[in-house]
Amino acid sequence: MINQKKSIKFALLLVIVALNLGCDQVSKVIARKNIQPYEQISIIKDRFTLTKVENTGAFLSAGSNLPNFVRITLLTILPILVLAYGLWFLYSNRNLPQLMQIGVCFLIGGGIGNIYDRIVYGSVTDFLHMDFVLFKTGIFNMADVSIMTGIGLLLLQTLLAKKEEKQITSPEQSID
């Protein structure tokens, strides 16, 4: 019964990974079909725009000028190994805090989305851009949103764990 519950829990985690991957890939299919390269479509008064670019590098095109072998190694092979380790980590550490498990699922789902693009298309399709004066982004995609959400959930889990640990280890102050 315990193994069955663990299997169901892991299956649910894989569903979270698949939902992140699916949202990313569906949004990229729509962007590839409906947005011309470098076309700018204003969604919210030029503050939120759709602009399709093909990114051969990593975050903000970092590494796009590297030699092909180095770029493939650093941006495809290494991330595949890290994502495989992430799946193994989730599977073998079933007692992780739930928030951490969900955060890792978001990271893996987003990572698989971008790796899939890199393998199938030779580049990652980015199409979202925000410019709220004080907060301005590069052009990104839903996989990047998943990755950043995963990082945020892991940071939140770390902060909550530290707060909980501090409450457990610090003596209660009595009111006199």
PDB file of C-alpha atoms in Angstrom:
ATOM      1  CA  MET A   1       0.000   0.000   0.000  1.00  0.00           C
ATOM      2  CA  ILE A   2       2.840   2.403   0.848  1.00  0.00           C
ATOM      3  CA  ASN A   3       4.602   1.666  -2.455  1.00  0.00           C
ATOM      4  CA  GLN A   4       1.341   2.235  -4.319  1.00  0.00           C
ATOM      5  CA  LYS A   5       0.906   5.645  -2.639  1.00  0.00           C
ATOM      6  CA  LYS A   6       4.504   6.554  -3.502  1.00  0.00           C
ATOM      7  CA  SER A   7       3.935   5.488  -7.108  1.00  0.00           C
ATOM      8  CA  ILE A   8       0.776   7.585  -7.337  1.00  0.00           C
ATOM      9  CA  LYS A   9       2.581  10.559  -5.794  1.00  0.00           C
ATOM     10  CA  PHE A  10       5.452  10.233  -8.279  1.00  0.00           C
ATOM     11  CA  ALA A  11       2.940   9.938 -11.142  1.00  0.00           C
ATOM     12  CA  LEU A  12       1.332  13.196  -9.975  1.00  0.00           C
ATOM     13  CA  LEU A  13       4.744  14.850  -9.954  1.00  0.00           C
ATOM     14  CA  LEU A  14       5.274  13.657 -13.529  1.00  0.00           C
ATOM     15  CA  VAL A  15       1.904  15.201 -14.423  1.00  0.00           C
ATOM     16  CA  ILE A  16       3.198  18.554 -13.106  1.00  0.00           C
ATOM     17  CA  VAL A  17       6.307  18.147 -15.274  1.00  0.00           C
ATOM     18  CA  ALA A  18       4.125  17.265 -18.277  1.00  0.00           C
ATOM     19  CA  LEU A  19       1.799  20.246 -17.712  1.00  0.00           C
ATOM     20  CA  ASN A  20       4.760  22.625 -17.646  1.00  0.00           C
ATOM     21  CA  LEU A  21       6.199  21.035 -20.782  1.00  0.00           C
ATOM     22  CA  GLY A  22       2.813  21.048 -22.501  1.00  0.00           C
ATOM     23  CA  CYS A  23       2.083  24.714 -21.764  1.00  0.00           C
ATOM     24  CA  ASP A  24       5.517  25.635 -23.077  1.00  0.00           C
ATOM     25  CA  GLN A  25       5.280  23.595 -26.274  1.00  0.00           C
ATOM     26  CA  VAL A  26       1.692  24.628 -27.096  1.00  0.00           C
ATOM     27  CA  SER A  27       2.555  28.308 -26.628  1.00  0.00           C
ATOM     28  CA  LYS A  28       5.634  27.933 -28.861  1.00  0.00           C
ATOM     29  CA  VAL A  29       3.628  26.201 -31.607  1.00  0.00           C
ATOM     30  CA  ILE A  30       1.162  29.105 -31.524  1.00  0.00           C
ATOM     31  CA  ALA A  31       3.999  31.645 -31.589  1.00  0.00           C
ATOM     32  CA  ARG A  32       5.799  29.901 -34.479  1.00  0.00           C
ATOM     33  CA  LYS A  33       2.587  29.798 -36.546  1.00  0.00           C
ATOM     34  CA  ASN A  34       1.274  33.281 -35.794  1.00  0.00           C
ATOM     35  CA  ILE A  35       4.205  35.619 -35.148  1.00  0.00           C
ATOM     36  CA  GLN A  36       6.764  36.548 -37.777  1.00  0.00           C
ATOM     37  CA  PRO A  37      10.429  36.786 -36.708  1.00  0.00           C
ATOM     38  CA  TYR A  38      11.026  40.059 -34.831  1.00  0.00           C
ATOM     39  CA  GLU A  39       7.401  41.154 -35.344  1.00  0.00           C
ATOM     40  CA  GLN A  40       6.122  43.090 -32.331  1.00  0.00           C
ATOM     41  CA  ILE A  41       2.541  42.561 -31.248  1.00  0.00           C
ATOM     42  CA  SER A  42       1.437  44.838 -28.422  1.00  0.00           C
ATOM     43  CA  ILE A  43      -0.696  43.102 -25.826  1.00  0.00           C
ATOM     44  CA  ILE A  44      -0.714  45.721 -23.061  1.00  0.00           C
ATOM     45  CA  LYS A  45       0.170  49.204 -24.399  1.00  0.00           C
ATOM     46  CA  ASP A  46       3.742  48.259 -25.414  1.00  0.00           C
ATOM     47  CA  ARG A  47       4.363  47.076 -21.840  1.00  0.00           C
ATOM     48  CA  PHE A  48       3.752  43.438 -22.703  1.00  0.00           C
ATOM     49  CA  THR A  49       4.565  42.420 -26.262  1.00  0.00           C
ATOM     50  CA  LEU A  50       4.948  39.301 -28.330  1.00  0.00           C
ATOM     51  CA  THR A  51       8.189  39.277 -30.331  1.00  0.00           C
ATOM     52  CA  LYS A  52       9.390  35.992 -31.800  1.00  0.00           C
ATOM     53  CA  VAL A  53      13.110  35.285 -31.860  1.00  0.00           C
ATOM     54  CA  GLU A  54      15.066  32.064 -32.222  1.00  0.00           C
ATOM     55  CA  ASN A  55      17.698  31.852 -29.501  1.00  0.00           C
ATOM     56  CA  THR A  56      20.682  29.596 -30.244  1.00  0.00           C
ATOM     57  CA  GLY A  57      22.283  30.433 -26.912  1.00  0.00           C
ATOM     58  CA  ALA A  58      21.180  30.126 -23.321  1.00  0.00           C
ATOM     59  CA  PHE A  59      19.575  32.800 -21.134  1.00  0.00           C
ATOM     60  CA  LEU A  60      19.619  36.149 -22.999  1.00  0.00           C
ATOM     61  CA  SER A  61      21.525  34.453 -25.876  1.00  0.00           C
ATOM     62  CA  ALA A  62      24.571  33.745 -23.707  1.00  0.00           C
ATOM     63  CA  GLY A  63      26.824  31.268 -25.492  1.00  0.00           C
ATOM     64  CA  SER A  64      25.290  31.693 -28.944  1.00  0.00           C
ATOM     65  CA  ASN A  65      28.717  32.547 -30.379  1.00  0.00           C
ATOM     66  CA  LEU A  66      30.485  29.525 -28.915  1.00  0.00           C
ATOM     67  CA  PRO A  67      31.910  26.904 -31.278  1.00  0.00           C
ATOM     68  CA  ASN A  68      29.224  24.369 -32.243  1.00  0.00           C
ATOM     69  CA  PHE A  69      30.714  21.435 -30.286  1.00  0.00           C
ATOM     70  CA  VAL A  70      31.060  23.514 -27.106  1.00  0.00           C
ATOM     71  CA  ARG A  71      27.567  24.981 -27.498  1.00  0.00           C
ATOM     72  CA  ILE A  72      26.010  21.523 -28.017  1.00  0.00           C
ATOM     73  CA  THR A  73      27.908  20.146 -25.022  1.00  0.00           C
ATOM     74  CA  LEU A  74      27.087  23.042 -22.670  1.00  0.00           C
ATOM     75  CA  LEU A  75      23.548  23.809 -23.847  1.00  0.00           C
ATOM     76  CA  THR A  76      22.219  20.355 -24.776  1.00  0.00           C
ATOM     77  CA  ILE A  77      24.184  17.398 -23.403  1.00  0.00           C
ATOM     78  CA  LEU A  78      24.956  18.841 -19.956  1.00  0.00           C
ATOM     79  CA  PRO A  79      21.356  20.037 -19.389  1.00  0.00           C
ATOM     80  CA  ILE A  80      19.997  16.609 -20.436  1.00  0.00           C
ATOM     81  CA  LEU A  81      22.217  15.018 -17.777  1.00  0.00           C
ATOM     82  CA  VAL A  82      21.086  17.557 -15.165  1.00  0.00           C
ATOM     83  CA  LEU A  83      17.397  16.998 -16.037  1.00  0.00           C
ATOM     84  CA  ALA A  84      17.842  13.217 -15.870  1.00  0.00           C
ATOM     85  CA  TYR A  85      19.465  13.650 -12.453  1.00  0.00           C
ATOM     86  CA  GLY A  86      16.530  15.860 -11.405  1.00  0.00           C
ATOM     87  CA  LEU A  87      14.047  13.134 -12.313  1.00  0.00           C
ATOM     88  CA  TRP A  88      16.125  10.532 -10.482  1.00  0.00           C
ATOM     89  CA  PHE A  89      16.388  12.892  -7.473  1.00  0.00           C
ATOM     90  CA  LEU A  90      12.597  13.287  -7.356  1.00  0.00           C
ATOM     91  CA  TYR A  91      12.059   9.547  -7.684  1.00  0.00           C
ATOM     92  CA  SER A  92      14.632   8.511  -5.079  1.00  0.00           C
ATOM     93  CA  ASN A  93      13.867  11.231  -2.486  1.00  0.00           C
ATOM     94  CA  ARG A  94      10.170  10.727  -1.914  1.00  0.00           C
ATOM     95  CA  ASN A  95      10.133  12.478   1.476  1.00  0.00           C
ATOM     96  CA  LEU A  96      11.155  15.913   0.240  1.00  0.00           C
ATOM     97  CA  PRO A  97       8.926  18.813   1.267  1.00  0.00           C
ATOM     98  CA  GLN A  98       6.004  19.125  -1.127  1.00  0.00           C
ATOM     99  CA  LEU A  99       6.923  22.674  -2.154  1.00  0.00           C
ATOM    100  CA  MET A 100      10.422  21.491  -3.072  1.00  0.00           C
ATOM    101  CA  GLN A 101       9.031  18.607  -5.128  1.00  0.00           C
ATOM    102  CA  ILE A 102       6.733  20.941  -7.051  1.00  0.00           C
ATOM    103  CA  GLY A 103       9.569  23.441  -7.595  1.00  0.00           C
ATOM    104  CA  VAL A 104      11.816  20.713  -9.007  1.00  0.00           C
ATOM    105  CA  CYS A 105       8.954  19.602 -11.294  1.00  0.00           C
ATOM    106  CA  PHE A 106       8.639  23.147 -12.675  1.00  0.00           C
ATOM    107  CA  LEU A 107      12.408  23.282 -13.259  1.00  0.00           C
ATOM    108  CA  ILE A 108      12.418  19.931 -15.037  1.00  0.00           C
ATOM    109  CA  GLY A 109       9.349  20.705 -17.158  1.00  0.00           C
ATOM    110  CA  GLY A 110      10.752  24.046 -18.291  1.00  0.00           C
ATOM    111  CA  GLY A 111      14.172  22.566 -18.886  1.00  0.00           C
ATOM    112  CA  ILE A 112      12.787  19.761 -21.026  1.00  0.00           C
ATOM    113  CA  GLY A 113      10.786  22.319 -23.054  1.00  0.00           C
ATOM    114  CA  ASN A 114      13.872  24.317 -23.963  1.00  0.00           C
ATOM    115  CA  ILE A 115      16.034  21.240 -24.558  1.00  0.00           C
ATOM    116  CA  TYR A 116      13.358  19.808 -26.861  1.00  0.00           C
ATOM    117  CA  ASP A 117      13.438  23.011 -28.948  1.00  0.00           C
ATOM    118  CA  ARG A 118      17.216  22.978 -29.078  1.00  0.00           C
ATOM    119  CA  ILE A 119      17.288  19.350 -30.308  1.00  0.00           C
ATOM    120  CA  VAL A 120      14.363  19.553 -32.762  1.00  0.00           C
ATOM    121  CA  TYR A 121      14.764  23.119 -34.095  1.00  0.00           C
ATOM    122  CA  GLY A 122      18.407  23.960 -33.336  1.00  0.00           C
ATOM    123  CA  SER A 123      17.288  26.966 -31.290  1.00  0.00           C
ATOM    124  CA  VAL A 124      14.819  27.922 -28.572  1.00  0.00           C
ATOM    125  CA  THR A 125      11.754  29.930 -29.573  1.00  0.00           C
ATOM    126  CA  ASP A 126      11.329  32.992 -27.350  1.00  0.00           C
ATOM    127  CA  PHE A 127       8.382  35.343 -27.810  1.00  0.00           C
ATOM    128  CA  LEU A 128       7.361  37.125 -24.592  1.00  0.00           C
ATOM    129  CA  HIS A 129       8.685  40.541 -23.587  1.00  0.00           C
ATOM    130  CA  MET A 130       7.768  42.870 -20.723  1.00  0.00           C
ATOM    131  CA  ASP A 131       8.756  46.503 -20.261  1.00  0.00           C
ATOM    132  CA  PHE A 132       7.240  48.113 -17.184  1.00  0.00           C
ATOM    133  CA  VAL A 133       9.898  50.880 -17.052  1.00  0.00           C
ATOM    134  CA  LEU A 134      11.510  49.790 -13.767  1.00  0.00           C
ATOM    135  CA  PHE A 135      11.044  46.121 -14.632  1.00  0.00           C
ATOM    136  CA  LYS A 136      12.185  45.142 -18.105  1.00  0.00           C
ATOM    137  CA  THR A 137      12.894  41.632 -19.351  1.00  0.00           C
ATOM    138  CA  GLY A 138      14.676  40.089 -22.269  1.00  0.00           C
ATOM    139  CA  ILE A 139      12.578  38.009 -24.635  1.00  0.00           C
ATOM    140  CA  PHE A 140      11.578  34.735 -22.976  1.00  0.00           C
ATOM    141  CA  ASN A 141       9.141  31.819 -23.229  1.00  0.00           C
ATOM    142  CA  MET A 142       6.868  29.746 -21.009  1.00  0.00           C
ATOM    143  CA  ALA A 143       9.668  27.263 -20.242  1.00  0.00           C
ATOM    144  CA  ASP A 144      11.607  30.176 -18.766  1.00  0.00           C
ATOM    145  CA  VAL A 145       8.532  31.098 -16.705  1.00  0.00           C
ATOM    146  CA  SER A 146       8.398  27.501 -15.421  1.00  0.00           C
ATOM    147  CA  ILE A 147      12.098  27.560 -14.571  1.00  0.00           C
ATOM    148  CA  MET A 148      11.834  30.878 -12.723  1.00  0.00           C
ATOM    149  CA  THR A 149       8.713  29.689 -10.901  1.00  0.00           C
ATOM    150  CA  GLY A 150      10.579  26.525  -9.867  1.00  0.00           C
ATOM    151  CA  ILE A 151      13.487  28.593  -8.567  1.00  0.00           C
ATOM    152  CA  GLY A 152      11.045  30.821  -6.691  1.00  0.00           C
ATOM    153  CA  LEU A 153       9.348  27.806  -5.090  1.00  0.00           C
ATOM    154  CA  LEU A 154      12.716  26.370  -4.038  1.00  0.00           C
ATOM    155  CA  LEU A 155      13.738  29.710  -2.516  1.00  0.00           C
ATOM    156  CA  LEU A 156      10.396  29.938  -0.711  1.00  0.00           C
ATOM    157  CA  GLN A 157      10.835  26.399   0.628  1.00  0.00           C
ATOM    158  CA  THR A 158      14.326  27.297   1.866  1.00  0.00           C
ATOM    159  CA  LEU A 159      13.053  30.434   3.623  1.00  0.00           C
ATOM    160  CA  LEU A 160      10.137  28.559   5.202  1.00  0.00           C
ATOM    161  CA  ALA A 161      12.447  25.770   6.380  1.00  0.00           C
ATOM    162  CA  LYS A 162      14.867  28.283   7.921  1.00  0.00           C
ATOM    163  CA  LYS A 163      12.005  30.099   9.647  1.00  0.00           C
ATOM    164  CA  GLU A 164      10.656  26.806  10.980  1.00  0.00           C
ATOM    165  CA  GLU A 165      14.116  25.721  12.119  1.00  0.00           C
ATOM    166  CA  LYS A 166      14.641  29.057  13.873  1.00  0.00           C
ATOM    167  CA  GLN A 167      11.304  28.709  15.693  1.00  0.00           C
ATOM    168  CA  ILE A 168      12.190  25.188  16.831  1.00  0.00           C
ATOM    169  CA  THR A 169      15.719  26.025  18.017  1.00  0.00           C
ATOM    170  CA  SER A 170      15.083  29.398  19.627  1.00  0.00           C
ATOM    171  CA  PRO A 171      13.698  29.341  23.181  1.00  0.00           C
ATOM    172  CA  GLU A 172      10.260  30.830  23.717  1.00  0.00           C
ATOM    173  CA  GLN A 173      10.392  34.266  25.248  1.00  0.00           C
ATOM    174  CA  SER A 174       8.218  34.512  28.282  1.00  0.00           C
ATOM    175  CA  ILE A 175       6.231  37.612  29.164  1.00  0.00           C
ATOM    176  CA  ASP A 176       6.859  38.804  32.711  1.00  0.00           C
TER     177      ASP A 176
END
